[in-house]
XYZ file of C-alpha atoms in Angstrom:
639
model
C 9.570 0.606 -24.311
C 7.755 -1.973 -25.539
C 4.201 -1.598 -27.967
C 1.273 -1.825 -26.154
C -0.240 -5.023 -27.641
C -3.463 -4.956 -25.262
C -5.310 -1.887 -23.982
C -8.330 -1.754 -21.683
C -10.559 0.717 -21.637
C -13.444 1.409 -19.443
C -16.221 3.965 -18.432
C -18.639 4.105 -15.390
C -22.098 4.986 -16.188
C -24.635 6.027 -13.147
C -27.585 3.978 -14.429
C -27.805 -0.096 -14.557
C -27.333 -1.367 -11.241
C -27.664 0.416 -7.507
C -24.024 2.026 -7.562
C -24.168 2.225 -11.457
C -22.481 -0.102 -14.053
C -18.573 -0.504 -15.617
C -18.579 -1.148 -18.853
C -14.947 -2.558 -20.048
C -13.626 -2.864 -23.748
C -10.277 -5.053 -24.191
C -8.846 -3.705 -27.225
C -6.028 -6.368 -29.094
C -2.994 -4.920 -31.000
C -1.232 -7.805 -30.799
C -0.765 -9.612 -34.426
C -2.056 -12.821 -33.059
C -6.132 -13.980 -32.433
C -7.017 -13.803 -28.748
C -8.752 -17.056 -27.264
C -8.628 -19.231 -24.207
C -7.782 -16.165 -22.063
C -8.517 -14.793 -18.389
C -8.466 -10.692 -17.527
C -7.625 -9.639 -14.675
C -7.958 -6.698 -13.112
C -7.631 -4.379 -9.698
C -10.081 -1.548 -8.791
C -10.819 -0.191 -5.432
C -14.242 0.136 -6.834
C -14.947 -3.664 -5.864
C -17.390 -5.993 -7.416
C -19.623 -7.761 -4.578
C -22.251 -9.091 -6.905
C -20.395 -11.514 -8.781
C -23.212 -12.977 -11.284
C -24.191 -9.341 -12.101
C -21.492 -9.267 -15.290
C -22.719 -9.405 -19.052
C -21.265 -11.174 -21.626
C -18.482 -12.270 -18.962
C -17.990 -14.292 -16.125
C -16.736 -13.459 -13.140
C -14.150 -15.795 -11.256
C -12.481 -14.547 -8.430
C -11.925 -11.723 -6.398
C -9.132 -11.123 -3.537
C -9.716 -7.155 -2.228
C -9.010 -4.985 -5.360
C -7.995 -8.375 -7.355
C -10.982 -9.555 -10.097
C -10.511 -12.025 -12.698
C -13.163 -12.673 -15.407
C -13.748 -15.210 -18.413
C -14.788 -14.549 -21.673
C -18.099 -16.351 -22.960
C -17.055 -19.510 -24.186
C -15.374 -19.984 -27.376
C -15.259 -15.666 -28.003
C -11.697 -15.213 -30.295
C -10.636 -11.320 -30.548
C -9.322 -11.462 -33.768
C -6.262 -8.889 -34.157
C -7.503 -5.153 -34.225
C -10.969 -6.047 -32.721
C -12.311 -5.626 -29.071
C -14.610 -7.250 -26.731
C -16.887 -5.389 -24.640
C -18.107 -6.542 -21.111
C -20.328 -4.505 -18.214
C -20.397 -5.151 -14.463
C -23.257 -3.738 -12.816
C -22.503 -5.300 -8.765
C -20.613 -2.322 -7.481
C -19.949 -1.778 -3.913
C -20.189 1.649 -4.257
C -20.896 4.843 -7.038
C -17.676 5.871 -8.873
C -16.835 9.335 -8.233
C -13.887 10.229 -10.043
C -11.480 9.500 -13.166
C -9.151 7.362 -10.668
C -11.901 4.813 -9.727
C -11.713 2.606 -12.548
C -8.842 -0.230 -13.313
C -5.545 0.975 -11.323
C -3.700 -2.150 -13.728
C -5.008 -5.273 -16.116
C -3.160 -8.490 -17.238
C -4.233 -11.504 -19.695
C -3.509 -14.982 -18.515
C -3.521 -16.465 -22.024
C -4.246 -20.660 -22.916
C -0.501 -21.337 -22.543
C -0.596 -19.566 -18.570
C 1.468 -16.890 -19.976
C 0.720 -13.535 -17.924
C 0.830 -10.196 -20.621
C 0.032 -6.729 -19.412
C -2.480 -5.062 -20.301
C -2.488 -1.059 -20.674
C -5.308 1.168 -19.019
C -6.739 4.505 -18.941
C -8.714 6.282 -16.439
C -11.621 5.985 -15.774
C -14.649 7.662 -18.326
C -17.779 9.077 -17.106
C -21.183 8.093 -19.253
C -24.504 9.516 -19.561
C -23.373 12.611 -16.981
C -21.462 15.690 -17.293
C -17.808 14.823 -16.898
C -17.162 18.715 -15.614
C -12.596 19.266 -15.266
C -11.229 20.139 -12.072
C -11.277 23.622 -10.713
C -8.405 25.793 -10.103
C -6.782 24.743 -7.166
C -4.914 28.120 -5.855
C -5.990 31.572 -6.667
C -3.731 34.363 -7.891
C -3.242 35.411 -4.291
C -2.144 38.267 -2.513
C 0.766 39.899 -0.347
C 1.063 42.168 2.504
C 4.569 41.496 2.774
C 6.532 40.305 0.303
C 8.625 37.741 1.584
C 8.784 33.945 0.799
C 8.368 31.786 3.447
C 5.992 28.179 4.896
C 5.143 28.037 6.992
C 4.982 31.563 8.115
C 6.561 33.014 11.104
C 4.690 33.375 14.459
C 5.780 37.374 14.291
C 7.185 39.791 11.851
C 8.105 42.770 12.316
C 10.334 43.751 9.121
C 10.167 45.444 5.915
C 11.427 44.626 2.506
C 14.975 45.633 0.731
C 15.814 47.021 -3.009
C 18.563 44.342 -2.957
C 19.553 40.880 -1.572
C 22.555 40.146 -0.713
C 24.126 37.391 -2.894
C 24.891 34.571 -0.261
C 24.782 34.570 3.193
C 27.852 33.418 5.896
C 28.391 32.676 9.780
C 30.066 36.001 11.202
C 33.615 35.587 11.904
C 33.658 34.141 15.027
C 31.010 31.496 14.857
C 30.875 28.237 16.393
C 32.215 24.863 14.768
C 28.248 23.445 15.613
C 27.061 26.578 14.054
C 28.938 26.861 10.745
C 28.008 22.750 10.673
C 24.698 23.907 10.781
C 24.936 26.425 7.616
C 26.385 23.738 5.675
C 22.984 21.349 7.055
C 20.800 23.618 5.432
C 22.839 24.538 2.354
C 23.160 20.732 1.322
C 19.135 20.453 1.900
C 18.749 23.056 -0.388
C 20.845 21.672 -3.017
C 19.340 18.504 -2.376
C 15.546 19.821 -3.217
C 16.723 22.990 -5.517
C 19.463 20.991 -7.735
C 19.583 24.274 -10.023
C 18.988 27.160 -7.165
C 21.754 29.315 -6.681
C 22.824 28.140 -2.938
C 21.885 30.694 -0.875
C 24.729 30.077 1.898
C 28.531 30.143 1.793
C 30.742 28.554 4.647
C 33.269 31.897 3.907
C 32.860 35.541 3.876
C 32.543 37.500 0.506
C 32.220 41.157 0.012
C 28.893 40.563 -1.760
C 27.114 39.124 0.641
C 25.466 39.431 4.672
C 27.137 37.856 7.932
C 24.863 35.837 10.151
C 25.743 36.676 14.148
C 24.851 34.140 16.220
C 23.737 33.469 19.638
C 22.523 31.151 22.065
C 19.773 32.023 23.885
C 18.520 30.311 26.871
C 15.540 31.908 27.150
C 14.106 30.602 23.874
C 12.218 27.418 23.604
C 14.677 24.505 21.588
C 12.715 24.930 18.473
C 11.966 28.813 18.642
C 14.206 31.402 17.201
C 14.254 35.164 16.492
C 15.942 37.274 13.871
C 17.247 40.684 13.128
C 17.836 42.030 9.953
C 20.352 45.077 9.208
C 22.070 46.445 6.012
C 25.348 44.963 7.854
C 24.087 41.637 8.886
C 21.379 39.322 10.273
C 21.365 38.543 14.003
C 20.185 34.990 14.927
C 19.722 33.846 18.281
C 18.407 30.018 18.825
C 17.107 28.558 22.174
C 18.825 24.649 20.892
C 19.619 23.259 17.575
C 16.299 22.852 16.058
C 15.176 25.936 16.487
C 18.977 27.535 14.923
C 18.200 24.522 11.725
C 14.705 26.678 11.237
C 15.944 30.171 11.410
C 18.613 29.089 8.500
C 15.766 27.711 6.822
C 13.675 30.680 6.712
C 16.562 32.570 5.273
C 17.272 29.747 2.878
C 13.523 30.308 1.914
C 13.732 33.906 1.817
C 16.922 34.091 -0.160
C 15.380 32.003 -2.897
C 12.386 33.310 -3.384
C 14.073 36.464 -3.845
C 16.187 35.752 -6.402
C 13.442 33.073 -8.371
C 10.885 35.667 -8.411
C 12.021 38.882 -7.829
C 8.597 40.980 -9.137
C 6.668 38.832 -5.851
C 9.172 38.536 -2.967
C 12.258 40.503 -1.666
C 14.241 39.943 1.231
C 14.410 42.103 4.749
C 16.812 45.154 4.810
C 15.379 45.601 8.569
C 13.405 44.357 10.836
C 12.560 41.291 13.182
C 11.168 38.057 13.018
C 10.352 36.302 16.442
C 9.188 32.349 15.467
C 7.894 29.122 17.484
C 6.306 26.442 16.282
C 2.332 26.076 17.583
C 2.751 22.562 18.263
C 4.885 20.064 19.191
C 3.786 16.963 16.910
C 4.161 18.188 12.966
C 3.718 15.209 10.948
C 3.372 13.960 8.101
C 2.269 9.661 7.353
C 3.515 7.728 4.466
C 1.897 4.216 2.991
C 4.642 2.256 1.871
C 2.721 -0.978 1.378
C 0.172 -0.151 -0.771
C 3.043 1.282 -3.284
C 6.767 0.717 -2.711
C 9.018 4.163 -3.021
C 12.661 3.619 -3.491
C 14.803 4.895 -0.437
C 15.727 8.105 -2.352
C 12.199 8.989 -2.351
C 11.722 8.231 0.786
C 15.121 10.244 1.403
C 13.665 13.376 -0.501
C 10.745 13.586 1.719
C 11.872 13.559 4.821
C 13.920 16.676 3.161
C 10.594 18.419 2.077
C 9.688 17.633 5.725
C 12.417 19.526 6.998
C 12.046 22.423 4.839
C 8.469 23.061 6.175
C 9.662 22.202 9.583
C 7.761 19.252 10.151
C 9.321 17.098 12.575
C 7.324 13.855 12.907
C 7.846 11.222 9.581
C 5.540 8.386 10.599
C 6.202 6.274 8.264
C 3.064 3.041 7.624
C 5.547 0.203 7.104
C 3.092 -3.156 6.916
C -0.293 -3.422 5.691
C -2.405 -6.354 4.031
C -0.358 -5.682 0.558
C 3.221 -5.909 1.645
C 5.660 -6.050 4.870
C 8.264 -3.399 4.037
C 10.841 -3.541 6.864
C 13.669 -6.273 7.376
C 13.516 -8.318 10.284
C 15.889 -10.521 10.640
C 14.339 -13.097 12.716
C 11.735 -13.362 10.428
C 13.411 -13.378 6.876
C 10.070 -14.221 4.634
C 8.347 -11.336 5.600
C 10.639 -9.504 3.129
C 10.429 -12.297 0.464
C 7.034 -14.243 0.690
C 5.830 -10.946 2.374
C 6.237 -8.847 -0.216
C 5.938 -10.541 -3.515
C 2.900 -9.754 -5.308
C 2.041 -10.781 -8.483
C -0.189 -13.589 -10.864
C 1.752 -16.414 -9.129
C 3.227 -15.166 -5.970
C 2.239 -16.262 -2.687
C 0.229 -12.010 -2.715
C -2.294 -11.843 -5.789
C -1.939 -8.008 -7.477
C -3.294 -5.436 -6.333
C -3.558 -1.534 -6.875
C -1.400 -0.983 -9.658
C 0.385 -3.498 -10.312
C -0.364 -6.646 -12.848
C 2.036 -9.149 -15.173
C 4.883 -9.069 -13.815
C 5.872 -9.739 -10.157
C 6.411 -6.573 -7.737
C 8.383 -6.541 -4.532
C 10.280 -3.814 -2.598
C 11.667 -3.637 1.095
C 13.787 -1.333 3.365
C 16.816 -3.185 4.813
C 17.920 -2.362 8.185
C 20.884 -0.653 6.572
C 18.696 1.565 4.348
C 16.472 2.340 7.571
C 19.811 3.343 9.676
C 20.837 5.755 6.970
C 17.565 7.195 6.685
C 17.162 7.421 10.620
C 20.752 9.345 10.777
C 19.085 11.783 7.440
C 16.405 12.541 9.446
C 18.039 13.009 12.803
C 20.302 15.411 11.390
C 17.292 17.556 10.305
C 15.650 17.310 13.424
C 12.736 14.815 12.073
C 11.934 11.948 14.255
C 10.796 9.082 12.166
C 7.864 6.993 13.935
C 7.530 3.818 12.821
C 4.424 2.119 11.880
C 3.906 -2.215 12.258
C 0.127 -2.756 11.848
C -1.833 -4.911 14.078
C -3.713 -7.197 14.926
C -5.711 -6.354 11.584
C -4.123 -4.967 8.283
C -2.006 -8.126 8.343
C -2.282 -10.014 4.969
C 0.905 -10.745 3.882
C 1.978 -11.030 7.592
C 0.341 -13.798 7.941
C 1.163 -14.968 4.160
C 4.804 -14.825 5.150
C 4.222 -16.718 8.762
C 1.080 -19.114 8.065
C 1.503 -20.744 11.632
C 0.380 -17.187 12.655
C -2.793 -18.218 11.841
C -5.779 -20.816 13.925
C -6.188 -23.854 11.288
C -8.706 -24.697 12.363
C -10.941 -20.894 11.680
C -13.061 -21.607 8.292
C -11.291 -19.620 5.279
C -12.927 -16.558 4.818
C -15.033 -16.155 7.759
C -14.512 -12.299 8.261
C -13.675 -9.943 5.591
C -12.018 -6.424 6.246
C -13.670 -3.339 5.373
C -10.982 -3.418 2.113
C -12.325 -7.004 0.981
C -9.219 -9.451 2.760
C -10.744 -12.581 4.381
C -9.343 -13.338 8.115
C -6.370 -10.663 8.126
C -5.852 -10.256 11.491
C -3.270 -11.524 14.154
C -5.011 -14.301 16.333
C -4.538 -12.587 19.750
C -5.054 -16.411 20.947
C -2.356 -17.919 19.082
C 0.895 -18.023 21.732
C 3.469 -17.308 17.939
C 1.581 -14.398 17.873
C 3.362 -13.106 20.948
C 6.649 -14.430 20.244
C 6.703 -13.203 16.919
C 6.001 -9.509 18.354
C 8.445 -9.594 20.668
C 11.057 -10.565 18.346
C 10.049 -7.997 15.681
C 9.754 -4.693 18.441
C 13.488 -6.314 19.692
C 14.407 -5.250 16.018
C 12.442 -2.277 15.858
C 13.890 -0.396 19.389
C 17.161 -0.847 17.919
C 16.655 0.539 14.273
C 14.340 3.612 15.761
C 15.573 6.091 18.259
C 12.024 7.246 18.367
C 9.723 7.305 21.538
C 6.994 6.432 19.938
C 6.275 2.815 18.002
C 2.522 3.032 16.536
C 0.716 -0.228 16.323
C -1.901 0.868 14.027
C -4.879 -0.544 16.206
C -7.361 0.313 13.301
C -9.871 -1.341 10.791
C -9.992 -4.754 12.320
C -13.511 -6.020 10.898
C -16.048 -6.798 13.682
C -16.860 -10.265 13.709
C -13.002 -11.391 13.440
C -11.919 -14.158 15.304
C -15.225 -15.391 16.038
C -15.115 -18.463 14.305
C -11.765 -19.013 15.230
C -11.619 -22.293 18.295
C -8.450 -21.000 19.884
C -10.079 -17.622 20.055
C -13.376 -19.159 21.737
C -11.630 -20.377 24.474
C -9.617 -17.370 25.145
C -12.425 -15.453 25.073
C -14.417 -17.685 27.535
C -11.276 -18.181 30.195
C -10.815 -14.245 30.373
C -14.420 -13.466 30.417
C -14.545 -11.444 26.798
C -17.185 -10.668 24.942
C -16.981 -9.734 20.949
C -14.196 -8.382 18.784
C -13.236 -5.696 20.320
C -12.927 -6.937 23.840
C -10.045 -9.311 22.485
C -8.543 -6.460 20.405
C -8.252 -4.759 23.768
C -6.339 -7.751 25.626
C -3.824 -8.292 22.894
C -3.003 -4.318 22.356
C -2.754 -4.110 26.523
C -0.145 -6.880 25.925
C 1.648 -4.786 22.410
C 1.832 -2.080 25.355
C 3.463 -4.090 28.341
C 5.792 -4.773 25.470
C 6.522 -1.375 24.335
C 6.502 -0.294 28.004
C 9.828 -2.877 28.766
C 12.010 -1.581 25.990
C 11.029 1.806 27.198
C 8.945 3.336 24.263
C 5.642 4.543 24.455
C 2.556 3.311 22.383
C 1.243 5.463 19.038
C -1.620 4.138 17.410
C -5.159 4.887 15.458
C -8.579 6.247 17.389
C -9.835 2.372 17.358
C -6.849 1.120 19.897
C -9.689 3.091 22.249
C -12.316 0.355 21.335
C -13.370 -2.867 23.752
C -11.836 -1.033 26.618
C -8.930 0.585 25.047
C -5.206 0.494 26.770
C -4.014 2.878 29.678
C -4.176 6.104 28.629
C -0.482 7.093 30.024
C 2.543 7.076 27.497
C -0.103 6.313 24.369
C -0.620 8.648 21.774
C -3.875 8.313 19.360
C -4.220 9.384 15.971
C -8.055 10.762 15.185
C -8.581 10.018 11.589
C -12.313 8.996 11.136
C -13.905 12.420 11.807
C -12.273 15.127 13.765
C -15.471 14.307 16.664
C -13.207 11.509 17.780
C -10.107 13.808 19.196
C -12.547 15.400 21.599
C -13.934 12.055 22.536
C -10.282 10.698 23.044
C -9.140 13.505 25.057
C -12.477 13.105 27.340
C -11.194 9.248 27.744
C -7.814 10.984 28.846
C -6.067 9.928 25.627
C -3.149 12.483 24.267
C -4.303 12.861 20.620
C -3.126 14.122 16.821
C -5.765 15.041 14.583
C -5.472 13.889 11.020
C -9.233 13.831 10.063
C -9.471 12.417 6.668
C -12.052 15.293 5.654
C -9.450 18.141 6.190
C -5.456 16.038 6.234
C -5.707 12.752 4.251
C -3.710 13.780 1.117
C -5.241 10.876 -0.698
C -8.291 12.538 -0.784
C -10.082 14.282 -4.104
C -9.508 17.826 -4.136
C -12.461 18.722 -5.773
C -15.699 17.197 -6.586
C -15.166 17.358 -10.681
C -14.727 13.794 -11.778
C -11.860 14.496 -13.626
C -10.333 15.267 -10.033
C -8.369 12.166 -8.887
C -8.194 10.327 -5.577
C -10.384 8.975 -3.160
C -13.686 10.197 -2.004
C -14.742 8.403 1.157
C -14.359 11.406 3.446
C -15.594 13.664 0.680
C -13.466 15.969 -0.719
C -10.703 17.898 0.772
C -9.715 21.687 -1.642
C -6.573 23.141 -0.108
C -8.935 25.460 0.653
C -10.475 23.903 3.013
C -7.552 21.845 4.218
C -5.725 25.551 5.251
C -8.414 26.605 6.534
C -9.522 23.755 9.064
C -8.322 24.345 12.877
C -8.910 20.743 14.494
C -8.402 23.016 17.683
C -10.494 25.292 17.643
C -13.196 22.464 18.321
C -11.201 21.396 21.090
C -13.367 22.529 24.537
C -10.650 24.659 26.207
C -10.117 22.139 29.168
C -9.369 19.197 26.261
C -6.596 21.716 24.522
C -3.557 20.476 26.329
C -4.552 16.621 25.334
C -3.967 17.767 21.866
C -0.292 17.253 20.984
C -0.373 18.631 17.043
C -1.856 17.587 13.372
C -0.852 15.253 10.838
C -0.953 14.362 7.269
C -1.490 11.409 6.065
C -0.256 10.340 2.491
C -2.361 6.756 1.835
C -0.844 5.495 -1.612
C -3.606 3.417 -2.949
C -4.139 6.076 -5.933
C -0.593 7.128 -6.819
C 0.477 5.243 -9.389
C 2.773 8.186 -10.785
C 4.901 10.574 -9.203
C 2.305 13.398 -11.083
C -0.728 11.914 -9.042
C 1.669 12.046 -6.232
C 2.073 15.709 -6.659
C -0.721 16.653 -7.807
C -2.615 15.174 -4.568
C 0.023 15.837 -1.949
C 1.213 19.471 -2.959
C 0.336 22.074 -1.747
C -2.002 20.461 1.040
C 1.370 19.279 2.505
C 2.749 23.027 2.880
C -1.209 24.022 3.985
C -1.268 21.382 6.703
C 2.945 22.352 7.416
C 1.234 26.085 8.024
C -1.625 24.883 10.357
C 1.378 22.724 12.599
C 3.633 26.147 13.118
C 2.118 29.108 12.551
C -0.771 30.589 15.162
C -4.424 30.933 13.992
C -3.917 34.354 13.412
C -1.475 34.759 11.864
C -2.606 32.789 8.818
C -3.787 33.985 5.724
C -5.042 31.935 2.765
C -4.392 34.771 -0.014
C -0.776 34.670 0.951
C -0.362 31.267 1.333
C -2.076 30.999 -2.203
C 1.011 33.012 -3.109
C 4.014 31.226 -1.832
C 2.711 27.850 -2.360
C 3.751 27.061 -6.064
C 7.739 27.715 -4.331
C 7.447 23.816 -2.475
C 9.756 21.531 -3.955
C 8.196 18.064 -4.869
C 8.806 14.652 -5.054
């Protein structure tokens, strides 16, 4: 690895301006004098007052992009710094992540050099570290496994068995299965002992099984004997999650041996508590390789999630290959100093792209579909649509003046012209693509965050509005997703999308699925509408959220701050009126990447309010217990 030849550091302080003041040092290493130069750098802690700078000027800004000037003629000699404040925040700083996410010099000769940065420091106010996140716990059983079982009835052995094997006498399907769950293992425990074997040994416990019609397809009930373990399934997801709580109960066993044991009798009868388990990732914001994308859908499976939604398309980058359209995966994902997308959230010198070909999305579809994890894809529209439109500029009315809307993240005029005739074409062509990569039932839209006022001073939009009698925004949002869902409708999937699709009339509440994110409020209002709903408020299941308060705590703070704590312990349906229950299909995480820049930030943020929100999809309300959980938590595999 290279020297760092530039560092920049920076610190918020509360005082000097309404949302306080940055105050930025650029720090050169290098052996040569610094002159003629340009910084750049991206924050989600935007700059909206741009003459408020000292001893700087500030150029640009393009959503989390800002570029500033030194005073004219200013050298930093080698091994000397220059020092410049911003005081025209959008908003307070809250935590250590809320600072520069990357930096980069242009120098005199147009040369891009990064620029290394640090978190964020807190001035002139006590910069407290983050709490503990889990306590030391307790156990009224001591067996390992998340989420945890509808019912138990069993009681804890001296010994475990060594490995585990189908019963002499088992099914092809069946012993297929045991191999499933032993290669999931070995895919997330690379040095646990594997807690199946495909043959009988004289150390180990046979597994009897049996099909049971009267079960559910995802339920599934064991019995536990000194001679062997009886499991009957009611279909195949429901036999995948019964090896899986063995799998889990055979290695905490053996990890930790003064916590957990393993049954020597007993029962354990187990359903899930809802139907949609999900979990969202942001693949725009930040790019994961396949095999990360691969290992989560495995850490779904071993908490029994079964929904991957995964957010393919946002302002910063179009992820998915569509081969109709081939610059959305070139033009459409490039970002960097002189790619068609400026930088943004991370990254800075040197040019980032990143897609998923239709080949790596078949092989992850057939990964998941083995495991019994549906994977929902996510195209967002009309807003959310930067690079879409970056890719496809005849998407856009040429004659709308630049920058007449901005979206609530800072991108001028970044939704789909509902007027434009392409845009329809386009869609069709793309969801032609998508039906065939995606066995799901289910294509979400997104629907959300399109800024009010856009398309307003667009002329095609005008006269669309006036020949079909709309008024405002939201009104035209609401023809062009009514046409997404005649679309969807013909290739026989149903509509998913966020709690706005419901606004300027909405879209027919049959086969469409809403996700309530804002504030859990907007469930119960969607299910009063008549929508079918998932709650993923961001106060309780955004995983990008702070988990604490402390600023030393990373992530985002908009909803406030979310301690596993509090994410276990939040029931979105127990505000549910009783009549409204049924609307309510299940809960959701959501794992928005703007802040994880690492896979330790990804960790830290996502685990273990993953395996808490896992818990609240499966288990009943009563059968939950935070001191356990607290427990068997630190067990989840990661990233």
């Amino acid at each position: 690895m290279a020297p760092v030849s530039y560092r920049l550091e920076a610190s918020w302080q509360p005082d000097g301006g309404a949302f306080g003041r940055f105050t930025f040092t650029l720090f050169n290493f290098s052996a040569v004098p610094l002159a003629g130069f340009r910084l750049v750098y991206t924050s989600l802690t935007r700059v909206i007052v741009p003459e408020a700078c000292d001893n700087a000027t500030f150029l640009r800004r393009n959503a989390n992009f800002h570029e500033f000037a030194p005073p004219v003629g200013l050298t930093v000699a080698p091994g000397e710094s220059w020092t410049f404040t911003v005081s025209g925040l959008h908003r307070n700083a809250r935590h250590c992540t809320d600072g520069a996410k990357s930096a980069y010099l242009t120098l005199a000769s147009g040369e891009h050099v990064a620029v290394a940065v640090s978190d964020l420091l807190l001035e002139n106010a006590v910069s407290d570290p983050p709490p503990q996140r889990l306590p030391e716990g307790k156990l009224d059983l001591p067996f390992s496994m998340q989420p945890w079982p509808a019912q138990i009835d069993a009681w804890a052995g001296d010994r475990f068995p060594v490995v585990l094997y189908p019963a002499p006498g088992a099914a092809p399907d069946e012993i297929a299965a045991v191999g499933e769950v032993l290669a999931l293992f070995h895919r997330l425990f690379s040095e646990g002992h594997a807690p199946f074997s495909l043959v009988a040994s004289s150390q180990g416990r046979a597994i009897v099984f049996s099909k049971n019609a009267a079960l559910a397809p995802e339920a599934y009930q064991l019995a536990f004997s000194t001679k062997e373990i009886g499991l009957a399934y009611g279909g195949a997801a429901g036999r995948q999650y019964a090896l899986t709580t063995l799998a889990q109960l055979m290695n905490g066993a053996r990890t930790h041996p003064d916590k957990f044991r393993f049954p020597a009798q007993g029962t354990i009868s187990d359903a899930p508590r809802y139907s949609w388990r999900g979990c969202h990732l942001d693949v725009s914001r930040q790019f994961y390789p396949t095999s990360d994308v691969s290992r989560l859908i495995d850490i779904l499976a071993w908490f029994k999630l079964n929904i991957f939604h995964w957010h393919l398309t946002d302002d910063e980058a179009w992820r998915l290959e569509i081969k109709a359209f081939p610059t959305l995966t070139t033009l459409g994902v490039l970002r960097g100093p002189d790619e068609p997308l400026l930088p943004q959230l991370g990254n800075g010198a040197e040019p980032v792209g990143g897609f998923y070909s239709q080949d790596d999305v078949k092989a992850l579809v057939a990964q998941a579909t083995a495991l019994h994890v549906e994977i929902v894809p996510e195209i967002d529209i009309p807003g959310h649509s930067t690079a879409t439109l970056v890719a496809l500029p005849d998407l856009a009315d040429g004659q709308e003046a630049p920058e007449s809307y901005h979206s609530v993240q800072g991108y001028p005029n970044n939704a789909l012209n509902p007027a434009i005739e392409f845009t329809y074409e386009f869609l069709e062509k793309v969801l032609d693509e998508i039906v065939e990569l995606f066995p799901s039932q289910y294509v979400h839209i997104g629907g959300d965050e399109v800024a009010n006022g856009s398309w307003l001073a667009s002329p095609l939009a005008k006269k669309l509005m006036e020949k079909e009698g709309l008024s405002g925004t939201f009104a035209l949002q609401s023809f062009f997703l009514k046409k997404v869902k005649q679309m969807l409708t013909v290739r026989g999937r149903k509509l998913a999308g966020w709690n706005e699709v419901a606004h300027g009339g909405g879209v027919s509440t049959e086969g469409t699925l809403l996700m309530a994110w804002e504030r859990p409020e907007v469930g119960i209002e969607l299910a009063r509408e008549g929508y079918d709903v998932v709650m993923t408020p961001g106060q309780a299941y955004y995983l990008d959220m702070a988990q604490a308060d402390a600023w030393q705590e990373p992530g985002a703070s908009w909803a406030g701050t979310a301690t596993p704590a509090h994410t276990y312990g939040y029931d979105a349906e127990g505000e549910f009126p009783e009549e409204l229950k049924s609307r309510m299909k299940g809960v959701q995480a959501c794992i928005w990447s703007e802040h994880f820049l690492s896979r330790g930030y990804f960790n830290r943020l996502v685990f273990p309010r993953l395996c808490a929100i896992a818990e609240a999809a499966w288990t009943p309300k009563s059968a939950k217990d935070w001191q356990r959980f607290a427990v068997i938590a630190p067990l989840s595999p990661k990233l």
